[in-house]
Coordinates of C-alpha atoms in Angstrom, one line a residue:
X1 CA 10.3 4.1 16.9
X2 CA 8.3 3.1 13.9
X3 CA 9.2 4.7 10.8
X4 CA 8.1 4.3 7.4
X5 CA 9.4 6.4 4.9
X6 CA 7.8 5.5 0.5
X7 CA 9.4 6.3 -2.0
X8 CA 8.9 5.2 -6.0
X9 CA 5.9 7.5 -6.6
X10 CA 6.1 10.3 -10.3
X11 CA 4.7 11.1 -13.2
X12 CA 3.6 8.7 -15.9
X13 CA 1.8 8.3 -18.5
X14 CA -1.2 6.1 -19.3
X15 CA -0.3 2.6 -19.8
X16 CA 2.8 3.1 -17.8
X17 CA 4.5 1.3 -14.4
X18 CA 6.0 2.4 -11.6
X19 CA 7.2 0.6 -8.2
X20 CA 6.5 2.0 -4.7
X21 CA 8.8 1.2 -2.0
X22 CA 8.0 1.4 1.7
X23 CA 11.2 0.9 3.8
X24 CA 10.1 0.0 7.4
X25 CA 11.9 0.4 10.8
X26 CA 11.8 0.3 14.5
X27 CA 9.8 -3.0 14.7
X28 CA 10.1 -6.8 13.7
X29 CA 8.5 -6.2 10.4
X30 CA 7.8 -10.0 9.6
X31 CA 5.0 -9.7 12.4
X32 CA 3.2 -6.8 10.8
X33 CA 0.0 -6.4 8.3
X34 CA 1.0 -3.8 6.1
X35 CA -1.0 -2.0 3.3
X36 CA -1.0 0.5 0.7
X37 CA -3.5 3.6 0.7
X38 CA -4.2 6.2 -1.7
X39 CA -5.9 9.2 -1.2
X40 CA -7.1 11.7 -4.3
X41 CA -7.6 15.1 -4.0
X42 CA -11.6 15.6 -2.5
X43 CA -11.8 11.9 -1.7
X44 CA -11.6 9.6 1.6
X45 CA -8.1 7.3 1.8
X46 CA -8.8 4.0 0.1
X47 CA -7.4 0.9 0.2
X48 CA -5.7 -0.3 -2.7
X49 CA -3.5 -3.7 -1.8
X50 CA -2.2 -5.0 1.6
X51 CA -0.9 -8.3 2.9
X52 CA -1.2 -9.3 6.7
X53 CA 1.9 -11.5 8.2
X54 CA 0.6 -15.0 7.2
X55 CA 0.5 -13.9 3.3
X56 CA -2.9 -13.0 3.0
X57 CA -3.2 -10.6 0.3
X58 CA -6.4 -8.2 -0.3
X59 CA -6.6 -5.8 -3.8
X60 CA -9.2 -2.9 -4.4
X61 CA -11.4 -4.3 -7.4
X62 CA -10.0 -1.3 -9.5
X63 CA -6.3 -2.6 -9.3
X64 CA -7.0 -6.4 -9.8
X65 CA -4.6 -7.7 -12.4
X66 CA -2.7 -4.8 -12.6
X67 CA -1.2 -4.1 -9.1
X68 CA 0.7 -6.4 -7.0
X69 CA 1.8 -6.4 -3.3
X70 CA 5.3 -7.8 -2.6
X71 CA 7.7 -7.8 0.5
X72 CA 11.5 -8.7 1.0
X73 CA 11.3 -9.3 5.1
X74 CA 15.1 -9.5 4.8
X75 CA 14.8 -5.8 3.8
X76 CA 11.8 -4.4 5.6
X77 CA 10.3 -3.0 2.9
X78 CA 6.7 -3.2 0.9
X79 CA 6.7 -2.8 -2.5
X80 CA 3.7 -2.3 -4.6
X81 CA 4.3 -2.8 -9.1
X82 CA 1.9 -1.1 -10.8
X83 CA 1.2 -1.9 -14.2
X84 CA -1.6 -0.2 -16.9
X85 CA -1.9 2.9 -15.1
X86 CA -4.9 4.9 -15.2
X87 CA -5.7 8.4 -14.4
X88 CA -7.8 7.5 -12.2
X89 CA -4.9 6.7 -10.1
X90 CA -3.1 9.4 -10.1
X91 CA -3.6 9.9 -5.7
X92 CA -0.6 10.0 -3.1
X93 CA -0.2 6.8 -1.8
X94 CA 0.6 5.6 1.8
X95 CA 2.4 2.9 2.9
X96 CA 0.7 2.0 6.4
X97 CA 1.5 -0.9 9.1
X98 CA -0.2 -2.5 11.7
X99 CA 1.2 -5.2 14.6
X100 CA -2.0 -7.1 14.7
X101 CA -2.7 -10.0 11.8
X102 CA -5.4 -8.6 10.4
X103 CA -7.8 -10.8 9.0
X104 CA -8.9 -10.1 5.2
X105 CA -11.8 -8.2 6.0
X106 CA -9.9 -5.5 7.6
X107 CA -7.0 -5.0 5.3
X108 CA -8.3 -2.5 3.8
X109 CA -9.8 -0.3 6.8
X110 CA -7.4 2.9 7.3
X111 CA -8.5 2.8 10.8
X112 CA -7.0 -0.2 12.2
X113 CA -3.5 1.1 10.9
X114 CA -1.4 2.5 13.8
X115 CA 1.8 3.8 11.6
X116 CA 2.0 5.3 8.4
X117 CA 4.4 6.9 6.0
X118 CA 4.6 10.2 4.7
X119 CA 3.1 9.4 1.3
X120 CA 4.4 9.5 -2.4
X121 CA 2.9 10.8 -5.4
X122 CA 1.6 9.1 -8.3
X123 CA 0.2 11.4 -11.5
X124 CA -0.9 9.2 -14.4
X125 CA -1.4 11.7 -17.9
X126 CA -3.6 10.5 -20.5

């Protein structure tokens, strides 16, 4: 059974960092494209960054330079470093997986995710 359970995700404030975790299970996760979501509060789940299982990184305009997507394979999990927050981050954010390699054009399209975690909260205070 796929799991994937975040975890990283609190209350900062402008300017700050956090790292969100994703620990995956139940799957060879080397074969997967995974991504992190967010979703605010009266808006549709975006994409934000997400990596498919020949490297392939894509990042949401809004998080370029200061996001980055990482992995440890030996691990299973996803981690995403967030740098310069904003408060126009503050969303819960989902760690999602897929089995297919998704091709850059898709990373970012909540729909061709099959598994997803629970989410974790990020609040950014100005």
């Amino acid at each position: 059974q796929v799991q994937l359970v975040e975890s990283g995700g609190g209350s900062v404030q402008s300017g700050g960092s956090l790292r969100l975790s994703c620990a995956a299970s139940g799957y060879t996760y080397s074969t997967y494209s995974m991504g992190w979501f967010r979703q605010a509060p009266g808006k549709e789940r975006e994409g934000v960054a997400a990596v498919n299982s020949d490297g392939t990184t894509r990042y949401a305009d809004s998080v370029k330079g200061r996001f980055t997507i990482s992995q440890d394979n030996a691990k299973n999990t996803l981690y995403l470093q967030m740098n310069n927050l904003k408060p126009e981050d503050t969303a819960m954010y989902y760690c999602a997986a897929s089995p297919q390699r998704l091709l850059w054009w898709y990373l970012h399209s909540p729909t061709v995710y099959n598994r997803w975690g629970q989410g974790t909260q990020v609040t950014v205070s100005s």
